[in-house]
PDB file of C-alpha atoms in Angstrom:
ATOM      1  CA  MET A 362      -9.104 -34.289   7.955  1.00 65.00           C
ATOM      2  CA  ALA A 363      -5.732 -33.529   6.352  1.00 86.00           C
ATOM      3  CA  LEU A 364      -6.871 -33.778   2.723  1.00 93.00           C
ATOM      4  CA  PRO A 365      -8.936 -30.541   2.677  1.00 94.00           C
ATOM      5  CA  PHE A 366      -5.844 -28.613   3.813  1.00 97.00           C
ATOM      6  CA  VAL A 367      -3.658 -29.765   0.912  1.00 97.00           C
ATOM      7  CA  PRO A 368      -4.323 -26.648  -1.264  1.00 97.00           C
ATOM      8  CA  TYR A 369      -3.554 -24.376   1.695  1.00 98.00           C
ATOM      9  CA  ILE A 370      -0.379 -26.261   2.547  1.00 98.00           C
ATOM     10  CA  VAL A 371       0.830 -26.222  -1.064  1.00 98.00           C
ATOM     11  CA  VAL A 372       0.178 -22.512  -1.574  1.00 98.00           C
ATOM     12  CA  GLY A 373       1.641 -21.758   1.862  1.00 98.00           C
ATOM     13  CA  ILE A 374       4.864 -23.649   1.108  1.00 98.00           C
ATOM     14  CA  LEU A 375       5.205 -21.883  -2.247  1.00 98.00           C
ATOM     15  CA  HIS A 376       4.710 -18.521  -0.573  1.00 98.00           C
ATOM     16  CA  LEU A 377       7.226 -19.263   2.169  1.00 98.00           C
ATOM     17  CA  LEU A 378       9.803 -20.487  -0.349  1.00 98.00           C
ATOM     18  CA  ALA A 379       9.307 -17.312  -2.365  1.00 98.00           C
ATOM     19  CA  LEU A 380       9.993 -15.252   0.761  1.00 97.00           C
ATOM     20  CA  LEU A 381      12.960 -17.390   1.724  1.00 96.00           C
ATOM     21  CA  PHE A 382      14.646 -16.957  -1.652  1.00 96.00           C
ATOM     22  CA  GLY A 383      13.638 -13.357  -2.263  1.00 94.00           C
ATOM     23  CA  ALA A 384      11.288 -14.063  -5.166  1.00 96.00           C
ATOM     24  CA  ASP A 385       9.151 -10.965  -4.713  1.00 95.00           C
ATOM     25  CA  ALA A 386       6.951 -11.529  -7.759  1.00 96.00           C
ATOM     26  CA  ALA A 387       6.110 -15.074  -6.649  1.00 97.00           C
ATOM     27  CA  SER A 388       5.345 -14.021  -3.067  1.00 97.00           C
ATOM     28  CA  THR A 389       3.099 -11.220  -4.347  1.00 96.00           C
ATOM     29  CA  LEU A 390       1.294 -13.729  -6.552  1.00 97.00           C
ATOM     30  CA  THR A 391       0.794 -16.393  -3.879  1.00 98.00           C
ATOM     31  CA  LYS A 392      -0.172 -14.180  -0.924  1.00 98.00           C
ATOM     32  CA  PRO A 393      -3.719 -13.406  -2.159  1.00 97.00           C
ATOM     33  CA  LEU A 394      -4.297 -17.147  -2.669  1.00 98.00           C
ATOM     34  CA  LEU A 395      -3.623 -18.163   0.936  1.00 98.00           C
ATOM     35  CA  MET A 396      -6.953 -17.398   2.613  1.00 98.00           C
ATOM     36  CA  PRO A 397      -9.054 -18.620  -0.362  1.00 98.00           C
ATOM     37  CA  ALA A 398      -7.167 -21.931  -0.149  1.00 98.00           C
ATOM     38  CA  LEU A 399      -7.927 -22.130   3.564  1.00 98.00           C
ATOM     39  CA  PHE A 400     -11.567 -21.302   2.860  1.00 97.00           C
ATOM     40  CA  VAL A 401     -11.620 -24.334   0.549  1.00 96.00           C
ATOM     41  CA  ALA A 402     -10.617 -26.484   3.542  1.00 96.00           C
ATOM     42  CA  LEU A 403     -13.355 -24.926   5.667  1.00 96.00           C
ATOM     43  CA  LEU A 404     -16.009 -25.401   2.997  1.00 94.00           C
ATOM     44  CA  TRP A 405     -14.834 -28.925   2.215  1.00 93.00           C
ATOM     45  CA  ALA A 406     -14.655 -30.296   5.750  1.00 93.00           C
ATOM     46  CA  LEU A 407     -17.227 -28.377   7.759  1.00 92.00           C
ATOM     47  CA  PRO A 408     -20.072 -30.836   8.411  1.00 87.00           C
ATOM     48  CA  ARG A 409     -22.721 -28.102   8.577  1.00 79.00           C
ATOM     49  CA  ARG A 410     -22.227 -25.331   6.042  1.00 73.00           C
ATOM     50  CA  ARG A 411     -24.959 -23.060   7.311  1.00 77.00           C
ATOM     51  CA  GLY A 412     -25.344 -21.126  10.503  1.00 91.00           C
ATOM     52  CA  GLU A 413     -23.227 -19.132  12.886  1.00 94.00           C
ATOM     53  CA  VAL A 414     -20.011 -21.147  12.659  1.00 95.00           C
ATOM     54  CA  MET A 415     -19.829 -20.983   8.886  1.00 95.00           C
ATOM     55  CA  LEU A 416     -20.717 -17.279   8.842  1.00 96.00           C
ATOM     56  CA  LEU A 417     -18.197 -16.172  11.459  1.00 97.00           C
ATOM     57  CA  ALA A 418     -15.382 -18.421  10.212  1.00 97.00           C
ATOM     58  CA  SER A 419     -15.956 -17.191   6.652  1.00 97.00           C
ATOM     59  CA  LEU A 420     -15.900 -13.570   7.818  1.00 98.00           C
ATOM     60  CA  ALA A 421     -12.657 -14.163   9.715  1.00 98.00           C
ATOM     61  CA  LEU A 422     -11.010 -15.584   6.597  1.00 98.00           C
ATOM     62  CA  LEU A 423     -12.455 -12.845   4.378  1.00 98.00           C
ATOM     63  CA  PHE A 424     -11.053 -10.128   6.632  1.00 98.00           C
ATOM     64  CA  GLY A 425      -7.757 -12.021   6.781  1.00 98.00           C
ATOM     65  CA  TRP A 426      -7.645 -12.027   2.980  1.00 98.00           C
ATOM     66  CA  LEU A 427      -8.421  -8.297   2.844  1.00 97.00           C
ATOM     67  CA  GLY A 428      -5.659  -7.700   5.392  1.00 97.00           C
ATOM     68  CA  ASP A 429      -3.191  -9.722   3.339  1.00 97.00           C
ATOM     69  CA  VAL A 430      -4.070  -7.804   0.173  1.00 97.00           C
ATOM     70  CA  SER A 431      -3.848  -4.463   1.982  1.00 96.00           C
ATOM     71  CA  LEU A 432      -0.252  -5.174   2.966  1.00 93.00           C
ATOM     72  CA  LEU A 433       0.872  -5.995  -0.574  1.00 93.00           C
ATOM     73  CA  PRO A 434       3.177  -3.419  -2.221  1.00 89.00           C
ATOM     74  CA  ALA A 435       0.264  -2.079  -4.293  1.00 87.00           C
ATOM     75  CA  GLY A 436      -2.225  -2.358  -1.411  1.00 85.00           C
ATOM     76  CA  PRO A 437      -3.749   0.535   0.547  1.00 89.00           C
ATOM     77  CA  GLY A 438      -1.328   0.135   3.444  1.00 88.00           C
ATOM     78  CA  ILE A 439      -0.894  -0.651   7.105  1.00 89.00           C
ATOM     79  CA  LEU A 440      -3.941   1.160   8.510  1.00 91.00           C
ATOM     80  CA  PHE A 441      -6.325  -0.696   6.221  1.00 94.00           C
ATOM     81  CA  GLY A 442      -4.498  -3.935   6.946  1.00 94.00           C
ATOM     82  CA  LEU A 443      -4.763  -3.422  10.693  1.00 93.00           C
ATOM     83  CA  GLY A 444      -8.446  -2.618  10.384  1.00 95.00           C
ATOM     84  CA  PHE A 445      -9.232  -5.751   8.410  1.00 97.00           C
ATOM     85  CA  PHE A 446      -7.179  -8.018  10.655  1.00 97.00           C
ATOM     86  CA  LEU A 447      -8.866  -6.471  13.705  1.00 97.00           C
ATOM     87  CA  LEU A 448     -12.280  -7.330  12.239  1.00 98.00           C
ATOM     88  CA  GLY A 449     -11.050 -10.853  11.539  1.00 98.00           C
ATOM     89  CA  HIS A 450      -9.915 -11.236  15.144  1.00 98.00           C
ATOM     90  CA  LEU A 451     -13.293  -9.994  16.383  1.00 98.00           C
ATOM     91  CA  ALA A 452     -15.076 -12.573  14.212  1.00 98.00           C
ATOM     92  CA  TYR A 453     -12.881 -15.312  15.678  1.00 98.00           C
ATOM     93  CA  ILE A 454     -13.443 -14.057  19.239  1.00 98.00           C
ATOM     94  CA  VAL A 455     -17.224 -14.129  18.878  1.00 98.00           C
ATOM     95  CA  LEU A 456     -17.116 -17.566  17.262  1.00 97.00           C
ATOM     96  CA  PHE A 457     -14.793 -19.055  19.863  1.00 97.00           C
ATOM     97  CA  TRP A 458     -16.672 -17.626  22.839  1.00 97.00           C
ATOM     98  CA  ARG A 459     -20.079 -18.691  21.578  1.00 95.00           C
ATOM     99  CA  ARG A 460     -19.337 -22.042  19.939  1.00 94.00           C
ATOM    100  CA  MET A 461     -15.805 -23.353  20.510  1.00 95.00           C
ATOM    101  CA  ARG A 462     -15.218 -23.188  24.269  1.00 95.00           C
ATOM    102  CA  VAL A 463     -14.482 -26.366  26.193  1.00 94.00           C
ATOM    103  CA  ARG A 464     -14.146 -24.424  29.476  1.00 93.00           C
ATOM    104  CA  ARG A 465     -16.487 -21.868  31.041  1.00 92.00           C
ATOM    105  CA  ARG A 466     -13.630 -19.432  31.638  1.00 95.00           C
ATOM    106  CA  PRO A 467     -10.228 -18.734  30.087  1.00 96.00           C
ATOM    107  CA  ARG A 468      -7.264 -20.434  31.704  1.00 96.00           C
ATOM    108  CA  TRP A 469      -5.447 -18.582  34.475  1.00 96.00           C
ATOM    109  CA  TRP A 470      -2.248 -18.248  32.496  1.00 96.00           C
ATOM    110  CA  ALA A 471      -4.055 -16.212  29.830  1.00 97.00           C
ATOM    111  CA  ALA A 472      -3.518 -13.232  32.155  1.00 96.00           C
ATOM    112  CA  VAL A 473      -0.044 -12.998  30.617  1.00 97.00           C
ATOM    113  CA  ALA A 474      -1.785 -11.241  27.709  1.00 97.00           C
ATOM    114  CA  LEU A 475      -2.067  -8.095  29.821  1.00 97.00           C
ATOM    115  CA  LEU A 476       1.673  -8.103  30.552  1.00 98.00           C
ATOM    116  CA  TRP A 477       2.388  -8.703  26.859  1.00 98.00           C
ATOM    117  CA  TRP A 478       0.147  -5.791  25.839  1.00 98.00           C
ATOM    118  CA  VAL A 479       1.689  -3.359  28.328  1.00 97.00           C
ATOM    119  CA  ALA A 480       5.221  -4.359  27.307  1.00 97.00           C
ATOM    120  CA  LEU A 481       4.535  -4.139  23.566  1.00 97.00           C
ATOM    121  CA  VAL A 482       2.778  -0.774  23.770  1.00 96.00           C
ATOM    122  CA  GLY A 483       5.570   0.535  25.974  1.00 96.00           C
ATOM    123  CA  ILE A 484       8.230  -0.593  23.496  1.00 96.00           C
ATOM    124  CA  LEU A 485       6.459   0.773  20.424  1.00 96.00           C
ATOM    125  CA  ALA A 486       4.981   3.979  21.881  1.00 95.00           C
ATOM    126  CA  PRO A 487       8.045   6.198  21.209  1.00 95.00           C
ATOM    127  CA  HIS A 488       8.096   5.158  17.536  1.00 95.00           C
ATOM    128  CA  THR A 489       4.470   5.017  16.409  1.00 93.00           C
ATOM    129  CA  GLY A 490       3.342   8.637  16.563  1.00 91.00           C
ATOM    130  CA  ALA A 491      -0.314   9.065  15.615  1.00 90.00           C
ATOM    131  CA  LEU A 492      -0.658   5.297  15.151  1.00 92.00           C
ATOM    132  CA  LEU A 493      -0.214   4.591  18.870  1.00 94.00           C
ATOM    133  CA  VAL A 494      -3.943   4.522  19.707  1.00 94.00           C
ATOM    134  CA  PRO A 495      -4.941   2.286  16.747  1.00 94.00           C
ATOM    135  CA  LEU A 496      -2.057  -0.055  17.522  1.00 95.00           C
ATOM    136  CA  ALA A 497      -2.934  -0.190  21.217  1.00 96.00           C
ATOM    137  CA  LEU A 498      -6.559  -0.977  20.352  1.00 97.00           C
ATOM    138  CA  TYR A 499      -5.432  -3.663  17.919  1.00 97.00           C
ATOM    139  CA  GLY A 500      -3.241  -5.147  20.630  1.00 97.00           C
ATOM    140  CA  LEU A 501      -6.178  -5.316  23.026  1.00 97.00           C
ATOM    141  CA  VAL A 502      -8.251  -7.225  20.481  1.00 98.00           C
ATOM    142  CA  LEU A 503      -5.350  -9.550  19.693  1.00 98.00           C
ATOM    143  CA  GLY A 504      -4.848 -10.177  23.389  1.00 97.00           C
ATOM    144  CA  GLY A 505      -8.567 -10.885  23.661  1.00 98.00           C
ATOM    145  CA  LEU A 506      -8.217 -13.531  20.949  1.00 98.00           C
ATOM    146  CA  PHE A 507      -5.463 -15.182  22.972  1.00 98.00           C
ATOM    147  CA  VAL A 508      -7.530 -15.081  26.179  1.00 98.00           C
ATOM    148  CA  VAL A 509     -10.681 -16.486  24.583  1.00 98.00           C
ATOM    149  CA  GLY A 510      -8.636 -19.059  22.676  1.00 97.00           C
ATOM    150  CA  SER A 511      -7.266 -20.386  25.959  1.00 97.00           C
ATOM    151  CA  ALA A 512     -10.788 -21.505  26.878  1.00 97.00           C
ATOM    152  CA  CYS A 513     -11.041 -23.608  23.721  1.00 97.00           C
ATOM    153  CA  GLY A 514      -9.427 -26.843  22.584  1.00 96.00           C
ATOM    154  CA  PRO A 515      -5.676 -27.241  22.039  1.00 97.00           C
ATOM    155  CA  TRP A 516      -5.788 -26.421  18.303  1.00 97.00           C
ATOM    156  CA  VAL A 517      -7.522 -23.094  18.828  1.00 98.00           C
ATOM    157  CA  THR A 518      -5.331 -22.323  21.837  1.00 98.00           C
ATOM    158  CA  ALA A 519      -2.187 -22.961  19.788  1.00 98.00           C
ATOM    159  CA  GLY A 520      -3.540 -20.991  16.837  1.00 98.00           C
ATOM    160  CA  SER A 521      -4.384 -17.924  18.898  1.00 98.00           C
ATOM    161  CA  THR A 522      -0.924 -18.077  20.474  1.00 98.00           C
ATOM    162  CA  ALA A 523       0.711 -18.262  17.051  1.00 98.00           C
ATOM    163  CA  PHE A 524      -1.297 -15.197  16.009  1.00 98.00           C
ATOM    164  CA  VAL A 525       0.160 -13.244  18.931  1.00 98.00           C
ATOM    165  CA  VAL A 526       3.652 -14.320  17.864  1.00 98.00           C
ATOM    166  CA  SER A 527       3.041 -13.348  14.244  1.00 97.00           C
ATOM    167  CA  ASP A 528       1.545  -9.930  14.950  1.00 97.00           C
ATOM    168  CA  THR A 529       4.142  -9.145  17.600  1.00 97.00           C
ATOM    169  CA  LEU A 530       6.918  -9.814  15.096  1.00 97.00           C
ATOM    170  CA  LEU A 531       5.094  -7.722  12.494  1.00 95.00           C
ATOM    171  CA  GLY A 532       4.612  -4.793  14.871  1.00 94.00           C
ATOM    172  CA  LEU A 533       8.234  -4.824  15.993  1.00 96.00           C
ATOM    173  CA  HIS A 534       9.448  -5.097  12.404  1.00 95.00           C
ATOM    174  CA  LEU A 535       7.298  -2.211  11.194  1.00 92.00           C
ATOM    175  CA  PHE A 536       7.799   0.234  14.035  1.00 94.00           C
ATOM    176  CA  LEU A 537      10.858  -0.606  16.124  1.00 95.00           C
ATOM    177  CA  PRO A 538      14.029   0.823  14.562  1.00 94.00           C
ATOM    178  CA  GLY A 539      16.738  -1.756  14.055  1.00 90.00           C
ATOM    179  CA  PHE A 540      14.468  -4.757  14.603  1.00 92.00           C
ATOM    180  CA  SER A 541      15.130  -6.830  11.512  1.00 88.00           C
ATOM    181  CA  PRO A 542      16.113 -10.413  12.381  1.00 91.00           C
ATOM    182  CA  TRP A 543      17.207 -12.820   9.685  1.00 90.00           C
ATOM    183  CA  GLN A 544      14.341 -13.709   7.327  1.00 93.00           C
ATOM    184  CA  ILE A 545      11.834 -11.699   9.349  1.00 96.00           C
ATOM    185  CA  ASP A 546       9.215 -11.724   6.572  1.00 96.00           C
ATOM    186  CA  PHE A 547       9.502 -15.509   6.408  1.00 97.00           C
ATOM    187  CA  LEU A 548       9.129 -15.825  10.194  1.00 97.00           C
ATOM    188  CA  ILE A 549       6.103 -13.513  10.265  1.00 97.00           C
ATOM    189  CA  MET A 550       4.312 -15.409   7.514  1.00 98.00           C
ATOM    190  CA  LEU A 551       5.271 -18.828   8.914  1.00 98.00           C
ATOM    191  CA  SER A 552       3.680 -17.991  12.267  1.00 98.00           C
ATOM    192  CA  TYR A 553       0.702 -16.306  10.549  1.00 98.00           C
ATOM    193  CA  LEU A 554      -0.009 -19.273   8.282  1.00 98.00           C
ATOM    194  CA  THR A 555       0.386 -21.633  11.238  1.00 98.00           C
ATOM    195  CA  ALA A 556      -2.076 -19.534  13.248  1.00 98.00           C
ATOM    196  CA  GLN A 557      -4.771 -19.419  10.589  1.00 98.00           C
ATOM    197  CA  GLY A 558      -4.392 -23.101   9.778  1.00 98.00           C
ATOM    198  CA  LEU A 559      -4.582 -24.181  13.414  1.00 98.00           C
ATOM    199  CA  LEU A 560      -7.645 -22.020  14.077  1.00 98.00           C
ATOM    200  CA  VAL A 561      -9.561 -23.453  11.133  1.00 98.00           C
ATOM    201  CA  ALA A 562      -8.448 -26.977  12.044  1.00 97.00           C
ATOM    202  CA  GLY A 563      -9.705 -26.389  15.592  1.00 97.00           C
ATOM    203  CA  ILE A 564     -13.051 -25.156  14.303  1.00 97.00           C
ATOM    204  CA  LEU A 565     -13.430 -28.197  12.068  1.00 96.00           C
ATOM    205  CA  ARG A 566     -12.473 -30.654  14.799  1.00 94.00           C
ATOM    206  CA  ARG A 567     -14.940 -29.110  17.222  1.00 93.00           C
ATOM    207  CA  GLU A 568     -17.775 -29.086  14.682  1.00 92.00           C
ATOM    208  CA  ARG A 569     -17.118 -32.623  13.489  1.00 90.00           C
ATOM    209  CA  SER A 570     -17.063 -33.803  17.102  1.00 87.00           C
ATOM    210  CA  ALA A 571     -20.355 -32.032  17.784  1.00 84.00           C
ATOM    211  CA  ALA A 572     -21.915 -33.475  14.632  1.00 82.00           C
ATOM    212  CA  GLY A 573     -20.773 -36.975  15.603  1.00 77.00           C
ATOM    213  CA  ALA A 574     -22.222 -36.588  19.101  1.00 73.00           C
ATOM    214  CA  GLU A 575     -25.571 -35.548  17.650  1.00 67.00           C
ATOM    215  CA  SER A 576     -25.800 -38.407  15.161  1.00 59.00           C
ATOM    216  CA  PRO A 577     -26.832 -41.189  17.617  1.00 54.00           C
ATOM    217  CA  ALA A 578     -29.548 -38.965  19.073  1.00 48.00           C
ATOM    218  CA  SER A 579     -30.855 -38.199  15.606  1.00 45.00           C
ATOM    219  CA  ALA A 580     -30.876 -41.879  14.731  1.00 42.00           C
ATOM    220  CA  GLU A 581     -32.859 -42.689  17.888  1.00 48.00           C
ATOM    221  CA  VAL A 582     -35.437 -40.047  17.065  1.00 39.00           C
ATOM    222  CA  GLN A 583     -35.849 -41.375  13.560  1.00 42.00           C
ATOM    223  CA  THR A 584     -36.181 -44.952  14.852  1.00 42.00           C
ATOM    224  CA  ALA A 585     -38.769 -43.968  17.444  1.00 45.00           C
ATOM    225  CA  GLY A 586     -40.715 -42.054  14.839  1.00 48.00           C
ATOM    226  CA  SER A 587     -40.865 -45.035  12.516  1.00 39.00           C
TER     227      SER A 587
END
């Protein structure tokens, strides 16, 4: 399953190198290519290209792309970016709850999401002004992605966790004065690209497993019919 991800990995490495070495023009050029490259992997490897899984996964990547573009220097800005990423998270949440779960309920340790949300909102509240409510709502949805992801397979669980890491770093970098660790843009995008890649890989693994489990039954039906 690695071959379909080659375009995404190549573009992702180029983008990360551009961030690492301060090549702003190159990072601006490669950022809008990231989600289309990941969509290529989804389209290439998904065994069934119609239906709910394809629709919701495509919407999640589309909103991710719109979020990426919104945060470019010439983009419409943080509010639009937050809105698009929130819609992308909602698409993932619906998809994971309806089609990707391997457990009936989230794991017990997913309750840490509530502590994370309270702590993050408490840290950012004095610095966000009118954006506090939108950011708090976004945090709830992001925490929901983590909780629902914990009920899925290990790839989706890891991907949803990486998304929390990425967006936490982004929120602290944007709103917390003095929070600017070394290569913060690189760290944000590394965790973001890891998150998106793991989520799509988890979707593909789950769907390919389901398609493989259905194949013997289909063959038996065809044999009986003949």
